[in-house]
XYZ file of C-alpha atoms in Angstrom:
473
model
C -67.149 -1.089 70.790
C -70.354 -1.994 68.995
C -71.782 -5.347 69.948
C -74.520 -6.252 67.512
C -73.481 -9.874 67.331
C -73.631 -10.496 71.048
C -77.337 -9.786 71.338
C -79.672 -12.454 70.029
C -80.967 -11.601 66.564
C -84.611 -11.973 65.647
C -85.384 -15.671 65.809
C -86.981 -15.768 62.354
C -83.944 -14.083 60.806
C -81.535 -16.427 62.586
C -83.513 -19.480 61.508
C -83.384 -18.271 57.900
C -79.621 -17.792 58.117
C -79.132 -21.223 59.671
C -81.361 -22.782 57.004
C -79.414 -21.062 54.224
C -76.088 -22.287 55.576
C -77.418 -25.781 56.238
C -79.005 -26.238 52.820
C -75.942 -24.899 51.051
C -73.507 -27.080 52.983
C -75.777 -30.105 52.522
C -75.691 -29.653 48.748
C -71.919 -29.181 48.716
C -71.264 -32.189 50.956
C -73.734 -34.265 48.945
C -71.631 -33.539 45.874
C -68.366 -34.255 47.665
C -69.467 -37.458 49.416
C -71.242 -38.770 46.355
C -67.871 -38.883 44.651
C -66.353 -40.772 47.599
C -69.075 -43.405 47.595
C -68.923 -43.778 43.823
C -65.125 -44.084 44.049
C -65.559 -47.012 46.423
C -68.306 -48.714 44.401
C -67.991 -48.111 40.642
C -65.255 -45.688 39.568
C -62.576 -48.375 39.869
C -64.425 -50.375 37.203
C -65.447 -47.492 34.922
C -62.355 -45.303 34.917
C -59.569 -47.711 35.955
C -60.475 -51.061 34.362
C -58.059 -53.931 33.952
C -56.556 -53.567 37.427
C -56.678 -55.850 40.411
C -59.825 -55.017 42.424
C -57.959 -53.359 45.324
C -55.482 -51.656 42.979
C -58.370 -50.207 40.989
C -59.915 -48.992 44.217
C -56.609 -47.414 45.213
C -56.466 -45.528 41.908
C -60.078 -44.484 42.339
C -59.381 -43.182 45.858
C -56.340 -41.372 44.497
C -58.605 -39.180 42.362
C -60.779 -38.817 45.466
C -57.727 -37.520 47.365
C -56.987 -34.987 44.614
C -60.094 -33.088 45.677
C -58.579 -32.581 49.104
C -55.372 -31.269 47.549
C -57.364 -28.428 45.972
C -59.091 -27.491 49.228
C -56.193 -25.421 50.661
C -56.124 -23.358 47.460
C -59.862 -22.812 47.801
C -59.345 -21.822 51.430
C -56.726 -19.232 50.445
C -58.700 -17.703 47.583
C -62.143 -17.759 49.185
C -60.730 -16.756 52.574
C -58.950 -13.731 51.094
C -61.964 -12.441 49.180
C -64.404 -13.474 51.915
C -62.502 -11.272 54.370
C -62.399 -8.422 51.841
C -65.790 -8.625 50.124
C -68.003 -10.540 52.539
C -69.146 -14.052 53.329
C -72.328 -14.205 51.250
C -70.886 -13.508 47.787
C -68.240 -16.189 48.119
C -70.737 -18.760 49.398
C -72.859 -18.304 46.274
C -69.804 -18.789 44.057
C -68.689 -21.929 45.901
C -72.124 -23.496 45.497
C -72.150 -22.819 41.744
C -68.671 -24.291 41.264
C -69.388 -27.416 43.268
C -72.771 -28.087 41.686
C -71.479 -27.501 38.161
C -68.558 -29.889 38.611
C -70.762 -32.615 40.083
C -73.331 -32.312 37.299
C -70.514 -32.563 34.743
C -69.219 -35.779 36.342
C -72.623 -37.303 35.659
C -72.084 -36.600 31.946
C -68.508 -37.916 31.704
C -67.595 -40.606 29.195
C -65.911 -43.641 30.753
C -62.596 -45.336 29.981
C -64.350 -47.709 27.582
C -65.411 -44.715 25.454
C -62.484 -42.258 25.482
C -59.644 -44.201 27.099
C -57.218 -42.371 29.381
C -58.983 -39.049 28.819
C -61.775 -40.313 31.096
C -59.756 -40.439 34.355
C -58.055 -37.149 33.405
C -61.418 -35.389 33.044
C -62.640 -37.026 36.251
C -59.598 -35.755 38.122
C -60.020 -32.209 36.753
C -63.627 -32.035 37.915
C -62.621 -33.438 41.286
C -60.130 -30.577 41.597
C -62.951 -28.076 41.012
C -65.021 -29.817 43.692
C -62.176 -29.598 46.194
C -61.478 -25.949 45.381
C -65.135 -25.051 45.959
C -65.441 -26.990 49.205
C -62.243 -25.414 50.509
C -64.018 -22.070 50.437
C -67.485 -23.239 51.430
C -66.953 -24.443 54.981
C -65.432 -21.295 56.465
C -68.030 -18.972 54.994
C -71.009 -21.116 55.992
C -70.043 -21.496 59.645
C -68.977 -17.845 59.948
C -72.249 -16.567 58.531
C -74.086 -18.317 61.371
C -71.461 -17.669 64.065
C -71.369 -13.940 63.315
C -75.158 -13.628 63.279
C -75.936 -15.840 66.230
C -76.567 -15.413 69.941
C -73.204 -15.538 71.756
C -74.632 -17.664 74.568
C -75.739 -20.383 72.117
C -73.107 -19.943 69.420
C -71.954 -23.539 69.700
C -75.489 -24.801 69.108
C -76.345 -22.514 66.207
C -72.948 -22.866 64.517
C -73.236 -26.650 64.731
C -76.175 -26.642 62.326
C -74.062 -25.942 59.208
C -71.925 -28.853 60.453
C -74.959 -31.119 60.108
C -74.698 -30.428 56.382
C -71.941 -33.065 56.295
C -74.058 -35.974 57.608
C -77.075 -34.600 55.743
C -75.061 -34.608 52.515
C -73.721 -38.066 53.352
C -77.261 -39.221 54.134
C -78.583 -37.821 50.888
C -75.717 -39.158 48.750
C -75.764 -42.605 50.346
C -79.552 -42.691 50.266
C -79.742 -41.939 46.551
C -77.050 -44.504 45.799
C -78.782 -47.042 48.016
C -82.082 -46.547 46.185
C -80.366 -46.874 42.819
C -78.536 -50.079 43.776
C -81.766 -51.516 45.224
C -83.850 -50.744 42.118
C -81.279 -51.616 39.460
C -79.249 -54.683 38.668
C -75.498 -54.448 39.149
C -75.070 -54.221 35.376
C -77.605 -51.395 35.005
C -76.172 -49.455 37.938
C -72.650 -49.740 36.541
C -73.825 -48.860 33.039
C -75.925 -45.748 33.720
C -77.528 -45.776 37.164
C -74.502 -44.237 38.887
C -74.950 -41.079 36.789
C -78.398 -40.215 38.160
C -77.243 -39.029 41.627
C -74.642 -36.745 40.006
C -77.169 -35.219 37.622
C -79.575 -34.591 40.517
C -77.031 -32.126 41.856
C -78.256 -29.573 39.319
C -81.682 -29.472 40.973
C -80.193 -29.271 44.462
C -77.960 -26.334 43.493
C -80.954 -24.320 42.270
C -82.690 -24.844 45.623
C -79.511 -23.986 47.531
C -78.967 -20.777 45.560
C -82.551 -19.632 46.053
C -82.206 -19.949 49.836
C -78.647 -18.624 50.097
C -79.359 -15.477 48.068
C -82.151 -14.528 50.502
C -79.927 -13.927 53.560
C -78.044 -10.825 54.666
C -74.327 -10.334 55.061
C -72.875 -10.906 58.544
C -73.390 -7.810 60.768
C -70.055 -8.467 62.492
C -68.282 -8.356 59.118
C -70.161 -5.231 58.021
C -69.167 -3.454 61.232
C -65.526 -4.519 60.888
C -65.485 -3.402 57.244
C -66.909 -0.016 58.217
C -64.208 0.438 60.840
C -61.512 -0.505 58.337
C -62.870 2.012 55.830
C -62.959 4.691 58.540
C -59.310 4.014 59.381
C -58.362 4.335 55.717
C -60.288 7.626 55.463
C -58.268 8.913 58.403
C -55.056 8.123 56.563
C -54.122 4.929 58.430
C -51.780 2.437 56.797
C -53.316 -0.065 54.425
C -54.468 -3.356 55.882
C -52.216 -6.322 55.378
C -53.512 -9.204 53.297
C -55.685 -11.491 55.480
C -53.288 -14.407 54.939
C -50.299 -12.352 56.127
C -52.289 -11.076 59.113
C -53.350 -14.606 60.058
C -49.785 -15.909 59.953
C -48.597 -12.936 62.008
C -51.271 -12.786 64.695
C -52.862 -16.253 64.693
C -50.178 -18.751 63.666
C -50.654 -20.679 66.909
C -54.392 -21.000 66.285
C -53.802 -22.227 62.729
C -51.569 -25.015 64.056
C -54.105 -25.926 66.749
C -56.917 -26.056 64.193
C -54.857 -28.275 61.916
C -54.057 -30.664 64.744
C -57.667 -30.655 65.924
C -58.841 -31.797 62.512
C -56.570 -34.839 62.240
C -58.676 -37.307 64.230
C -61.928 -35.728 63.092
C -61.051 -35.951 59.393
C -59.286 -39.327 59.366
C -61.865 -41.122 61.495
C -64.746 -39.806 59.404
C -63.439 -41.047 56.082
C -62.416 -44.405 57.518
C -65.873 -44.831 59.069
C -67.937 -43.689 56.074
C -65.864 -44.216 52.896
C -63.294 -46.921 53.609
C -65.861 -49.047 55.432
C -67.647 -49.547 52.087
C -64.477 -51.115 50.701
C -63.674 -53.110 53.827
C -67.188 -54.478 54.336
C -67.601 -55.567 50.719
C -64.097 -56.812 49.854
C -62.875 -58.143 53.204
C -65.982 -59.412 54.969
C -68.111 -60.313 51.958
C -71.092 -58.123 52.816
C -73.101 -56.725 49.911
C -72.868 -53.138 48.688
C -76.486 -52.621 49.724
C -75.819 -53.793 53.279
C -72.809 -51.501 53.684
C -74.643 -48.518 52.202
C -77.640 -49.073 54.471
C -75.431 -49.112 57.563
C -73.805 -45.805 56.607
C -77.219 -44.401 55.700
C -78.799 -45.130 59.092
C -75.696 -44.093 61.041
C -75.570 -40.788 59.139
C -79.102 -40.020 60.319
C -77.964 -40.552 63.908
C -74.891 -38.416 63.229
C -77.140 -35.610 62.011
C -79.209 -35.793 65.201
C -76.347 -35.757 67.720
C -74.339 -32.859 66.252
C -76.654 -30.068 67.546
C -76.762 -31.813 70.934
C -72.960 -31.831 71.138
C -72.933 -28.190 70.003
C -75.364 -27.240 72.781
C -73.236 -29.103 75.325
C -70.194 -27.094 74.207
C -72.118 -23.931 75.133
C -72.515 -25.249 78.670
C -69.155 -26.842 79.449
C -66.844 -25.439 76.747
C -65.552 -26.366 73.300
C -62.428 -28.173 74.526
C -64.035 -30.770 76.850
C -66.517 -31.880 74.176
C -63.834 -31.985 71.486
C -61.456 -33.967 73.704
C -64.203 -36.476 74.485
C -64.771 -37.075 70.779
C -61.071 -37.504 70.002
C -60.587 -39.952 72.862
C -63.743 -41.796 71.805
C -62.710 -42.461 68.207
C -59.307 -43.644 69.414
C -60.774 -46.090 71.927
C -63.397 -47.272 69.407
C -60.907 -48.099 66.615
C -60.364 -51.772 67.491
C -63.997 -52.528 68.476
C -65.072 -50.894 65.212
C -63.275 -53.419 63.026
C -64.123 -56.329 65.333
C -67.816 -55.561 64.872
C -67.511 -55.155 61.078
C -65.702 -58.513 60.946
C -68.775 -60.209 62.417
C -70.212 -60.363 58.850
C -73.654 -59.222 60.075
C -75.608 -56.018 59.514
C -76.408 -55.307 63.186
C -72.802 -55.189 64.430
C -71.776 -53.242 61.298
C -74.474 -50.655 62.021
C -73.376 -50.417 65.663
C -69.738 -49.957 64.627
C -70.486 -47.087 62.234
C -73.082 -45.448 64.510
C -70.905 -45.277 67.631
C -67.962 -44.076 65.543
C -70.034 -41.240 64.105
C -71.416 -40.264 67.519
C -67.852 -39.789 68.765
C -66.963 -37.982 65.555
C -69.893 -35.614 66.137
C -68.420 -34.600 69.487
C -65.445 -33.184 67.568
C -67.318 -31.878 64.564
C -70.117 -30.048 66.410
C -68.046 -27.562 68.461
C -65.486 -27.180 65.679
C -67.379 -24.408 63.879
C -67.679 -22.099 66.890
C -64.253 -23.138 68.218
C -62.427 -22.159 65.022
C -64.492 -18.991 64.458
C -63.750 -17.773 67.975
C -59.998 -18.137 67.454
C -59.641 -15.433 64.796
C -60.229 -11.687 64.388
C -63.116 -10.633 62.145
C -61.127 -9.237 59.195
C -59.028 -12.392 59.022
C -61.564 -14.904 60.350
C -62.607 -16.403 56.997
C -58.956 -16.875 56.035
C -57.876 -18.174 59.439
C -60.701 -20.664 59.926
C -60.486 -21.895 56.331
C -56.696 -22.269 56.325
C -56.657 -24.094 59.646
C -59.455 -26.418 58.574
C -58.515 -27.102 54.957
C -54.732 -27.350 55.036
C -55.009 -30.208 57.512
C -57.364 -32.058 55.170
C -54.465 -32.683 52.777
C -52.688 -34.745 55.432
C -55.819 -36.117 57.084
C -58.965 -36.723 55.035
C -57.311 -36.826 51.619
C -55.105 -39.885 52.124
C -57.236 -41.607 54.801
C -59.170 -44.010 52.513
C -56.036 -44.411 50.373
C -53.819 -45.277 53.352
C -56.449 -47.560 54.857
C -56.900 -49.429 51.562
C -53.128 -49.756 51.096
C -52.710 -51.090 54.648
C -55.467 -53.611 54.020
C -53.828 -54.713 50.761
C -50.402 -55.097 52.422
C -51.387 -56.720 55.726
C -54.830 -58.205 55.032
C -55.724 -57.133 58.570
C -57.557 -54.181 60.169
C -54.988 -53.834 62.969
C -52.699 -51.332 61.161
C -55.749 -49.277 60.189
C -56.959 -49.141 63.791
C -53.487 -48.025 64.906
C -53.578 -45.323 62.217
C -56.832 -43.941 63.658
C -55.455 -44.105 67.206
C -52.341 -42.148 66.185
C -54.557 -39.434 64.699
C -56.615 -39.327 67.891
C -53.486 -38.830 70.002
C -52.378 -35.934 67.797
C -55.760 -34.241 68.139
C -55.791 -34.752 71.911
C -52.434 -32.989 72.063
C -53.523 -30.061 69.863
C -56.827 -29.413 71.629
C -55.226 -30.054 75.010
C -52.869 -27.085 74.601
C -55.570 -24.800 73.136
C -57.270 -22.079 75.139
C -60.993 -22.274 75.800
C -62.898 -19.910 73.475
C -66.521 -20.319 74.583
C -66.805 -16.871 76.243
C -65.215 -14.806 73.490
C -67.102 -11.908 71.960
C -66.652 -11.964 68.186
C -67.036 -8.181 67.996
C -64.254 -7.728 70.538
C -61.866 -10.173 68.893
C -61.335 -7.605 66.202
C -57.633 -7.464 65.541
C -55.791 -5.022 63.334
C -54.089 -6.191 60.190
C -52.071 -3.002 59.814
C -48.296 -3.265 59.799
C -46.752 -2.119 63.061
C -50.030 -1.715 64.976
C -51.002 -3.656 68.047
C -53.789 -6.171 67.761
C -56.573 -3.995 69.044
C -59.227 -5.620 71.134
C -57.708 -9.131 71.000
C -58.611 -11.406 73.825
C -61.646 -9.596 75.206
C -64.333 -12.001 76.256
C -68.083 -11.960 76.416
C -69.527 -11.643 79.873
C -72.635 -13.439 81.094
C -74.847 -10.848 79.419
C -73.014 -11.170 76.119
C -71.120 -7.901 76.540
C -67.387 -7.482 76.605
C -65.647 -8.071 79.903
C -62.083 -8.092 81.185
C -59.297 -9.091 78.872
C -57.657 -12.504 78.837
C -55.020 -13.801 76.448
C -56.349 -14.508 73.002
C -55.758 -17.611 70.990
C -53.606 -15.505 68.681
C -49.862 -15.271 68.728
């Protein structure tokens, strides 16, 4: 069994790969989060006018949720072709789709200009965004995981995860600057378009970096073995989706459960808090944006630290700590926001994102280590993105509806706690994956064959050691 991925690659090459994944994911998350922030601040007025303020926000968040609905489709399509053609090609395509859709949103006419066609066009572009992001995440984290040093996989794979807070930081920062420089009327009239149009520049930078990296050596080796089997007359490989559901159905369910608290807590802390702080506590948009902006910088900093810790003590302990943390923090979070002051609001968001980082950092390596190479893109993407339909998609919508019905944060806190309990259960029954060798977790997607090499682990020197049960079926 070849083991190119278990030995540390040249540091310069690995840094370039990490940079390519990080820059690409930052651009994609910037585009995605920019929509969420705009949905909370201006889309209710521009595309759904004439409604009660909270009702307009609900409709705005509904289009926001549509993007999540498209993510499973993106996971299926990009996962299938990413497992057949390679990670790099699909990552370039996802970046182009996301950037093009975001740029187009910046050019959209509003309801005042074209009537009901405006929200329809907005929803269509949001679907494109969701489709692209559904394929982006799996490829970005796998490109790093399959290149990286096995001993520090959690650390290196956590860097693409920092693209989320970096994108949030960038999106919130640009919006914060625009709201600070412009009057409310000017921002609502044209200022909101500028951050969307800036996406075009960011995509060019992201493409330039992403095109410079090599395909994953683990994938190339697996592809070569598959081609050799075909040349020898072996049966054709099953579709990656079919192979995942046959050999890794348990891991898909675990990944979906693991994402519930991570996804729900994040969108309550970063998107819904903009609505809650401005409509329920009377804080200004600028104050709320600044709190999320500063907390996102802290979030960016702690993710690699959590990833490194997962290399030392395991993925599960770090993940469980984060899930328990967001559950315990739910009630203090809203109590601090209700203080009507910036300091407590900043503390509430910052601590929430630190706990979120403990789940998000090891997630990349954790999910990658669950699946065999020729079905890894599909497996990781399906497990991550299908859960987003039930978790991240409706989170701001449900939180806003609960606030409208009860005029209290208590039901929202209970909602976050319920998600945390579900994640604790899912991760609690998972197997630890920290020692797995990605070249050994190969699998065989051929009908009737055993899953070759499943469950072999990486020894202290990074080589394959004795077999233990895999996370597969």
